[in-house]
Tab-separated table of N, CA and C in Angstrom:
chain	number	residue	atom	x	y	z
A	1	MET	N	112.365	103.812	103.089
A	1	MET	CA	111.403	103.469	102.071
A	1	MET	C	110.044	103.240	102.739
A	2	THR	N	109.025	103.836	102.207
A	2	THR	CA	107.685	103.662	102.765
A	2	THR	C	106.874	102.755	101.858
A	3	SER	N	106.006	101.978	102.492
A	3	SER	CA	105.122	101.129	101.696
A	3	SER	C	103.842	101.892	101.404
A	4	GLN	N	103.248	101.612	100.287
A	4	GLN	CA	102.007	102.273	99.919
A	4	GLN	C	100.928	101.224	99.723
A	5	LEU	N	99.805	101.472	100.365
A	5	LEU	CA	98.667	100.578	100.250
A	5	LEU	C	97.735	101.153	99.201
A	6	ARG	N	97.424	100.376	98.201
A	6	ARG	CA	96.525	100.836	97.143
A	6	ARG	C	95.284	99.951	97.139
A	7	VAL	N	94.168	100.580	97.451
A	7	VAL	CA	92.901	99.861	97.525
A	7	VAL	C	91.876	100.650	96.739
A	8	SER	N	91.108	99.974	95.933
A	8	SER	CA	89.988	100.610	95.258
A	8	SER	C	88.798	100.555	96.219
A	9	LEU	N	88.424	101.706	96.770
A	9	LEU	CA	87.413	101.734	97.809
A	9	LEU	C	85.985	101.729	97.300
A	10	GLY	N	85.768	102.097	96.099
A	10	GLY	CA	84.401	102.169	95.612
A	10	GLY	C	83.697	103.408	96.150
A	11	LYS	N	82.382	103.418	96.076
A	11	LYS	CA	81.619	104.604	96.458
A	11	LYS	C	81.010	104.521	97.841
A	12	MET	N	81.057	103.359	98.471
A	12	MET	CA	80.425	103.199	99.782
A	12	MET	C	81.351	102.518	100.762
A	13	GLY	N	81.206	102.930	102.025
A	13	GLY	CA	81.867	102.242	103.120
A	13	GLY	C	80.795	101.650	104.016
A	14	PHE	N	81.220	100.852	104.962
A	14	PHE	CA	80.287	100.220	105.884
A	14	PHE	C	80.579	100.707	107.295
A	15	GLY	N	79.609	101.347	107.920
A	15	GLY	CA	79.723	101.783	109.299
A	15	GLY	C	79.348	100.639	110.228
A	16	CYS	N	80.292	100.177	111.016
A	16	CYS	CA	80.092	98.978	111.846
A	16	CYS	C	79.493	99.274	113.221
A	17	MET	N	79.340	100.524	113.587
A	17	MET	CA	78.918	100.912	114.924
A	17	MET	C	77.659	100.198	115.401
A	18	GLY	N	76.639	100.157	114.578
A	18	GLY	CA	75.359	99.604	114.986
A	18	GLY	C	75.372	98.121	115.298
A	19	LEU	N	76.456	97.435	114.960
A	19	LEU	CA	76.526	95.998	115.239
A	19	LEU	C	76.780	95.715	116.720
A	20	THR	N	77.375	96.686	117.415
A	20	THR	CA	77.682	96.470	118.835
A	20	THR	C	77.149	97.553	119.758
A	21	ALA	N	76.702	98.666	119.217
A	21	ALA	CA	76.360	99.772	120.119
A	21	ALA	C	75.311	100.709	119.528
A	22	PHE	N	74.606	101.370	120.427
A	22	PHE	CA	73.784	102.550	120.174
A	22	PHE	C	72.431	102.330	119.499
A	23	TYR	N	72.237	101.267	118.739
A	23	TYR	CA	70.971	101.054	118.037
A	23	TYR	C	70.298	99.775	118.505
A	24	GLY	N	70.192	99.601	119.798
A	24	GLY	CA	69.631	98.378	120.340
A	24	GLY	C	70.730	97.443	120.788
A	25	PRO	N	70.358	96.240	121.180
A	25	PRO	CA	71.376	95.300	121.677
A	25	PRO	C	72.348	94.885	120.579
A	26	ALA	N	73.550	94.535	121.001
A	26	ALA	CA	74.567	94.058	120.062
A	26	ALA	C	74.104	92.772	119.394
A	27	VAL	N	74.497	92.610	118.143
A	27	VAL	CA	74.165	91.373	117.430
A	27	VAL	C	75.171	90.292	117.819
A	28	PRO	N	74.799	89.018	117.745
A	28	PRO	CA	75.762	87.946	118.038
A	28	PRO	C	76.989	88.070	117.128
A	29	ASN	N	78.134	87.663	117.656
A	29	ASN	CA	79.389	87.811	116.917
A	29	ASN	C	79.332	87.217	115.509
A	30	ALA	N	78.847	85.998	115.380
A	30	ALA	CA	78.799	85.346	114.057
A	30	ALA	C	77.916	86.133	113.094
A	31	HIS	N	76.825	86.672	113.595
A	31	HIS	CA	75.929	87.463	112.745
A	31	HIS	C	76.609	88.755	112.295
A	32	GLY	N	77.307	89.417	113.225
A	32	GLY	CA	78.013	90.656	112.874
A	32	GLY	C	79.063	90.428	111.803
A	33	VAL	N	79.842	89.352	111.964
A	33	VAL	CA	80.855	89.020	110.953
A	33	VAL	C	80.177	88.718	109.622
A	34	ALA	N	79.062	87.992	109.646
A	34	ALA	CA	78.341	87.654	108.408
A	34	ALA	C	77.806	88.907	107.713
A	35	VAL	N	77.332	89.872	108.485
A	35	VAL	CA	76.832	91.119	107.897
A	35	VAL	C	77.972	91.869	107.213
A	36	MET	N	79.118	91.982	107.898
A	36	MET	CA	80.271	92.666	107.283
A	36	MET	C	80.759	91.895	106.065
A	37	ARG	N	80.720	90.576	106.135
A	37	ARG	CA	81.156	89.767	105.001
A	37	ARG	C	80.228	89.955	103.801
A	38	ALA	N	78.922	90.062	104.061
A	38	ALA	CA	77.976	90.317	102.967
A	38	ALA	C	78.268	91.669	102.325
A	39	ALA	N	78.612	92.656	103.144
A	39	ALA	CA	78.975	93.969	102.594
A	39	ALA	C	80.241	93.849	101.741
A	40	PHE	N	81.230	93.116	102.242
A	40	PHE	CA	82.470	92.904	101.490
A	40	PHE	C	82.180	92.188	100.174
A	41	ASP	N	81.412	91.120	100.243
A	41	ASP	CA	81.085	90.355	99.032
A	41	ASP	C	80.279	91.182	98.035
A	42	GLY	N	79.564	92.194	98.546
A	42	GLY	CA	78.811	93.101	97.683
A	42	GLY	C	79.638	94.246	97.122
A	43	GLY	N	80.935	94.278	97.468
A	43	GLY	CA	81.829	95.284	96.895
A	43	GLY	C	82.326	96.343	97.862
A	44	CYS	N	81.859	96.360	99.073
A	44	CYS	CA	82.324	97.336	100.059
A	44	CYS	C	83.756	96.995	100.472
A	45	ARG	N	84.627	97.997	100.519
A	45	ARG	CA	86.034	97.749	100.860
A	45	ARG	C	86.526	98.600	102.023
A	46	MET	N	85.707	99.510	102.543
A	46	MET	CA	86.109	100.344	103.669
A	46	MET	C	85.135	100.118	104.817
A	47	PHE	N	85.676	99.760	105.969
A	47	PHE	CA	84.875	99.469	107.148
A	47	PHE	C	85.279	100.425	108.258
A	48	ASP	N	84.277	101.096	108.819
A	48	ASP	CA	84.515	102.141	109.809
A	48	ASP	C	84.171	101.652	111.207
A	49	THR	N	85.062	101.886	112.153
A	49	THR	CA	84.867	101.515	113.546
A	49	THR	C	85.473	102.606	114.415
A	50	ALA	N	85.372	102.464	115.717
A	50	ALA	CA	86.015	103.385	116.654
A	50	ALA	C	86.064	102.728	118.021
A	51	GLU	N	87.052	103.112	118.782
A	51	GLU	CA	87.210	102.576	120.131
A	51	GLU	C	85.981	102.866	120.995
A	52	ILE	N	85.332	103.983	120.791
A	52	ILE	CA	84.171	104.376	121.599
A	52	ILE	C	82.928	103.547	121.287
A	53	TYR	N	82.897	102.862	120.161
A	53	TYR	CA	81.743	102.036	119.819
A	53	TYR	C	81.788	100.774	120.669
A	54	GLN	N	81.065	100.796	121.752
A	54	GLN	CA	81.107	99.684	122.692
A	54	GLN	C	79.783	99.564	123.425
A	55	GLN	N	79.600	98.421	124.036
A	55	GLN	CA	78.423	98.213	124.871
A	55	GLN	C	78.693	98.826	126.238
A	56	PHE	N	77.795	99.667	126.677
A	56	PHE	CA	77.889	100.228	128.016
A	56	PHE	C	76.921	99.446	128.890
A	57	GLY	N	77.265	99.236	130.131
A	57	GLY	CA	76.396	98.449	130.999
A	57	GLY	C	76.678	96.974	130.815
A	58	GLU	N	75.658	96.159	131.027
A	58	GLU	CA	75.825	94.713	130.945
A	58	GLU	C	76.049	94.268	129.500
A	59	GLN	N	77.069	93.449	129.307
A	59	GLN	CA	77.397	92.946	127.973
A	59	GLN	C	76.430	91.846	127.564
A	60	VAL	N	75.964	91.918	126.329
A	60	VAL	CA	75.077	90.887	125.786
A	60	VAL	C	75.880	89.597	125.613
A	61	PRO	N	75.394	88.469	126.153
A	61	PRO	CA	76.118	87.194	125.990
A	61	PRO	C	76.345	86.863	124.510
A	62	GLY	N	77.524	86.317	124.212
A	62	GLY	CA	77.833	85.906	122.838
A	62	GLY	C	78.250	87.053	121.936
A	63	THR	N	78.610	88.193	122.553
A	63	THR	CA	79.021	89.354	121.758
A	63	THR	C	80.324	89.913	122.312
A	64	TYR	N	81.018	90.639	121.466
A	64	TYR	CA	82.181	91.393	121.920
A	64	TYR	C	81.696	92.686	122.554
A	65	ARG	N	82.395	93.171	123.570
A	65	ARG	CA	82.048	94.471	124.164
A	65	ARG	C	82.398	95.606	123.199
A	66	TYR	N	83.550	95.504	122.551
A	66	TYR	CA	84.039	96.582	121.690
A	66	TYR	C	83.835	96.259	120.215
A	67	ASN	N	83.395	97.247	119.467
A	67	ASN	CA	83.195	97.098	118.036
A	67	ASN	C	84.494	96.721	117.343
A	68	GLU	N	85.610	97.261	117.794
A	68	GLU	CA	86.896	96.941	117.175
A	68	GLU	C	87.207	95.449	117.298
A	69	GLU	N	86.737	94.799	118.358
A	69	GLU	CA	86.938	93.354	118.489
A	69	GLU	C	86.142	92.603	117.431
A	70	LEU	N	84.914	93.036	117.200
A	70	LEU	CA	84.088	92.400	116.171
A	70	LEU	C	84.707	92.612	114.795
A	71	VAL	N	85.188	93.809	114.526
A	71	VAL	CA	85.850	94.085	113.247
A	71	VAL	C	87.113	93.235	113.129
A	72	GLY	N	87.815	93.032	114.243
A	72	GLY	CA	88.981	92.140	114.237
A	72	GLY	C	88.619	90.718	113.845
A	73	ALA	N	87.488	90.219	114.347
A	73	ALA	CA	87.031	88.875	113.962
A	73	ALA	C	86.707	88.822	112.471
A	74	PHE	N	86.137	89.900	111.948
A	74	PHE	CA	85.851	90.001	110.516
A	74	PHE	C	87.156	89.965	109.707
A	75	ILE	N	88.137	90.744	110.151
A	75	ILE	CA	89.440	90.757	109.476
A	75	ILE	C	90.027	89.346	109.469
A	76	LYS	N	89.970	88.689	110.615
A	76	LYS	CA	90.497	87.322	110.719
A	76	LYS	C	89.798	86.397	109.720
A	77	SER	N	88.490	86.572	109.550
A	77	SER	CA	87.765	85.723	108.596
A	77	SER	C	88.209	85.994	107.160
A	78	LEU	N	88.450	87.258	106.843
A	78	LEU	CA	88.915	87.585	105.488
A	78	LEU	C	90.288	86.986	105.224
A	79	ILE	N	91.206	87.200	106.160
A	79	ILE	CA	92.567	86.687	106.003
A	79	ILE	C	92.531	85.156	105.938
A	80	GLY	N	91.699	84.544	106.783
A	80	GLY	CA	91.563	83.081	106.784
A	80	GLY	C	91.040	82.532	105.467
A	81	ASP	N	90.260	83.344	104.750
A	81	ASP	CA	89.735	82.928	103.450
A	81	ASP	C	90.661	83.317	102.299
A	82	GLY	N	91.868	83.770	102.646
A	82	GLY	CA	92.857	84.082	101.619
A	82	GLY	C	92.730	85.447	100.978
A	83	LYS	N	91.943	86.326	101.561
A	83	LYS	CA	91.834	87.679	101.008
A	83	LYS	C	93.124	88.421	101.279
A	84	ALA	N	93.565	89.201	100.314
A	84	ALA	CA	94.801	89.964	100.450
A	84	ALA	C	94.564	91.218	101.287
A	85	ARG	N	95.574	91.639	101.995
A	85	ARG	CA	95.487	92.818	102.849
A	85	ARG	C	95.108	94.073	102.065
A	86	ASP	N	95.471	94.123	100.805
A	86	ASP	CA	95.166	95.318	100.016
A	86	ASP	C	93.754	95.299	99.425
A	87	GLU	N	92.908	94.376	99.878
A	87	GLU	CA	91.529	94.320	99.387
A	87	GLU	C	90.546	95.069	100.279
A	88	PHE	N	91.000	95.612	101.412
A	88	PHE	CA	90.089	96.325	102.304
A	88	PHE	C	90.842	97.338	103.157
A	89	VAL	N	90.098	98.285	103.697
A	89	VAL	CA	90.648	99.318	104.579
A	89	VAL	C	89.783	99.378	105.825
A	90	ILE	N	90.433	99.538	106.965
A	90	ILE	CA	89.723	99.740	108.217
A	90	ILE	C	90.000	101.170	108.664
A	91	ALA	N	88.943	101.918	108.885
A	91	ALA	CA	89.071	103.287	109.394
A	91	ALA	C	88.636	103.289	110.858
A	92	THR	N	89.404	103.935	111.693
A	92	THR	CA	89.034	104.057	113.101
A	92	THR	C	89.218	105.505	113.519
A	93	LYS	N	88.649	105.833	114.652
A	93	LYS	CA	88.697	107.212	115.119
A	93	LYS	C	89.132	107.267	116.575
A	94	PHE	N	89.534	108.441	116.990
A	94	PHE	CA	89.985	108.668	118.349
A	94	PHE	C	88.905	109.391	119.143
A	95	PHE	N	88.639	108.883	120.325
A	95	PHE	CA	87.756	109.564	121.263
A	95	PHE	C	88.396	109.403	122.631
A	96	PRO	N	88.798	110.510	123.265
A	96	PRO	CA	89.518	110.368	124.539
A	96	PRO	C	88.657	109.708	125.612
A	97	ARG	N	89.286	108.883	126.415
A	97	ARG	CA	88.601	108.289	127.554
A	97	ARG	C	88.372	109.372	128.608
A	98	ARG	N	87.520	109.066	129.538
A	98	ARG	CA	87.191	110.060	130.566
A	98	ARG	C	88.414	110.547	131.319
A	99	ASP	N	89.394	109.686	131.486
A	99	ASP	CA	90.588	110.061	132.238
A	99	ASP	C	91.692	110.618	131.342
A	100	GLU	N	91.415	110.853	130.087
A	100	GLU	CA	92.411	111.370	129.148
A	100	GLU	C	91.983	112.734	128.608
A	101	GLU	N	92.966	113.479	128.193
A	101	GLU	CA	92.701	114.718	127.492
A	101	GLU	C	92.945	114.480	126.004
A	102	SER	N	92.518	115.421	125.192
A	102	SER	CA	92.750	115.306	123.747
A	102	SER	C	94.153	115.806	123.430
A	103	THR	N	95.124	114.968	123.684
A	103	THR	CA	96.521	115.307	123.441
A	103	THR	C	97.102	114.313	122.443
A	104	PRO	N	98.216	114.654	121.825
A	104	PRO	CA	98.857	113.684	120.928
A	104	PRO	C	99.187	112.369	121.633
A	105	THR	N	99.591	112.446	122.896
A	105	THR	CA	99.902	111.227	123.642
A	105	THR	C	98.657	110.356	123.793
A	106	ALA	N	97.530	110.969	124.129
A	106	ALA	CA	96.281	110.213	124.260
A	106	ALA	C	95.876	109.602	122.924
A	107	LEU	N	96.087	110.337	121.851
A	107	LEU	CA	95.769	109.830	120.513
A	107	LEU	C	96.608	108.606	120.180
A	108	ILE	N	97.885	108.689	120.467
A	108	ILE	CA	98.770	107.554	120.195
A	108	ILE	C	98.381	106.362	121.064
A	109	CYS	N	98.051	106.594	122.336
A	109	CYS	CA	97.618	105.498	123.215
A	109	CYS	C	96.353	104.834	122.681
A	110	SER	N	95.441	105.629	122.167
A	110	SER	CA	94.208	105.081	121.596
A	110	SER	C	94.521	104.174	120.418
A	111	LYS	N	95.389	104.605	119.551
A	111	LYS	CA	95.730	103.792	118.382
A	111	LYS	C	96.499	102.544	118.779
A	112	ARG	N	97.314	102.640	119.823
A	112	ARG	CA	97.997	101.431	120.313
A	112	ARG	C	96.987	100.421	120.832
A	113	ARG	N	95.933	100.894	121.503
A	113	ARG	CA	94.891	99.976	121.970
A	113	ARG	C	94.212	99.304	120.786
A	114	SER	N	93.958	100.072	119.720
A	114	SER	CA	93.357	99.487	118.515
A	114	SER	C	94.269	98.419	117.928
A	115	MET	N	95.532	98.710	117.823
A	115	MET	CA	96.469	97.753	117.241
A	115	MET	C	96.582	96.511	118.112
A	116	LYS	N	96.468	96.671	119.441
A	116	LYS	CA	96.501	95.509	120.330
A	116	LYS	C	95.323	94.576	120.040
A	117	VAL	N	94.166	95.162	119.767
A	117	VAL	CA	92.986	94.363	119.435
A	117	VAL	C	93.232	93.561	118.164
A	118	TRP	N	93.905	94.166	117.193
A	118	TRP	CA	94.087	93.538	115.881
A	118	TRP	C	95.428	92.847	115.700
A	119	ARG	N	96.247	92.775	116.708
A	119	ARG	CA	97.637	92.319	116.558
A	119	ARG	C	97.778	90.919	115.974
A	120	ASP	N	96.814	90.075	116.183
A	120	ASP	CA	96.929	88.693	115.717
A	120	ASP	C	96.510	88.493	114.264
A	121	TRP	N	96.044	89.540	113.607
A	121	TRP	CA	95.470	89.359	112.276
A	121	TRP	C	96.111	90.283	111.265
A	122	ALA	N	97.211	89.897	110.755
A	122	ALA	CA	97.879	90.615	109.671
A	122	ALA	C	98.400	91.963	110.125
A	123	SER	N	99.228	92.524	109.324
A	123	SER	CA	99.746	93.865	109.584
A	123	SER	C	98.738	94.851	109.004
A	124	ILE	N	98.103	95.624	109.866
A	124	ILE	CA	97.003	96.474	109.432
A	124	ILE	C	97.358	97.941	109.601
A	125	PRO	N	97.788	98.606	108.532
A	125	PRO	CA	98.035	100.041	108.651
A	125	PRO	C	96.704	100.762	108.816
A	126	LEU	N	96.623	101.637	109.783
A	126	LEU	CA	95.390	102.362	110.041
A	126	LEU	C	95.381	103.694	109.304
A	127	ILE	N	94.232	104.052	108.755
A	127	ILE	CA	94.092	105.354	108.120
A	127	ILE	C	94.492	106.452	109.092
A	128	SER	N	94.156	106.268	110.362
A	128	SER	CA	94.429	107.299	111.353
A	128	SER	C	95.918	107.489	111.606
A	129	THR	N	96.777	106.566	111.175
A	129	THR	CA	98.209	106.734	111.354
A	129	THR	C	98.672	108.034	110.713
A	130	MET	N	98.135	108.367	109.554
A	130	MET	CA	98.486	109.627	108.907
A	130	MET	C	97.989	110.803	109.731
A	131	SER	N	96.835	110.677	110.335
A	131	SER	CA	96.318	111.750	111.173
A	131	SER	C	97.238	112.001	112.351
A	132	ILE	N	97.735	110.935	112.966
A	132	ILE	CA	98.656	111.086	114.090
A	132	ILE	C	99.891	111.843	113.647
A	133	ALA	N	100.458	111.435	112.515
A	133	ALA	CA	101.666	112.099	112.025
A	133	ALA	C	101.404	113.571	111.735
A	134	CYS	N	100.284	113.891	111.139
A	134	CYS	CA	99.958	115.283	110.821
A	134	CYS	C	99.768	116.122	112.077
A	135	ILE	N	99.096	115.562	113.067
A	135	ILE	CA	98.879	116.289	114.306
A	135	ILE	C	100.202	116.539	115.015
A	136	LEU	N	101.056	115.539	115.062
A	136	LEU	CA	102.349	115.707	115.721
A	136	LEU	C	103.203	116.757	115.026
A	137	ARG	N	103.111	116.849	113.726
A	137	ARG	CA	103.874	117.860	112.989
A	137	ARG	C	103.375	119.272	113.252
A	138	MET	N	102.066	119.396	113.563
A	138	MET	CA	101.497	120.727	113.811
A	138	MET	C	101.884	121.277	115.183
A	139	LEU	N	102.303	120.406	116.098
A	139	LEU	CA	102.615	120.850	117.467
A	139	LEU	C	103.969	121.504	117.548
């Protein structure tokens, strides 16, 4: 028996990348969580992150290095406030590390790293889980 997650996503998602990478210095952790929470309170239900969204070089004090860690703190805040798991979706993507190739094994390892980041905060089915299954079936 498979479980089905039903979430009304609305018309917009929130791209979390800029909170930790690529558009200037990372924002403080509390500020990043507050920004995502404002998006959630405004009706956004899909939050996009990726393992590659990270600070390169020296880490800004008071921030997470990886965007997925910041999104994990956001998830923890939602769960702590009694929000149900079916009220939001987290989308993540795969980007092979320099020492990895784009193989199904590397993809699965990437998703395991994501789940390790989020392991303490509810059971979080990843959208990419279906992608992994589809890719494995094509091989």
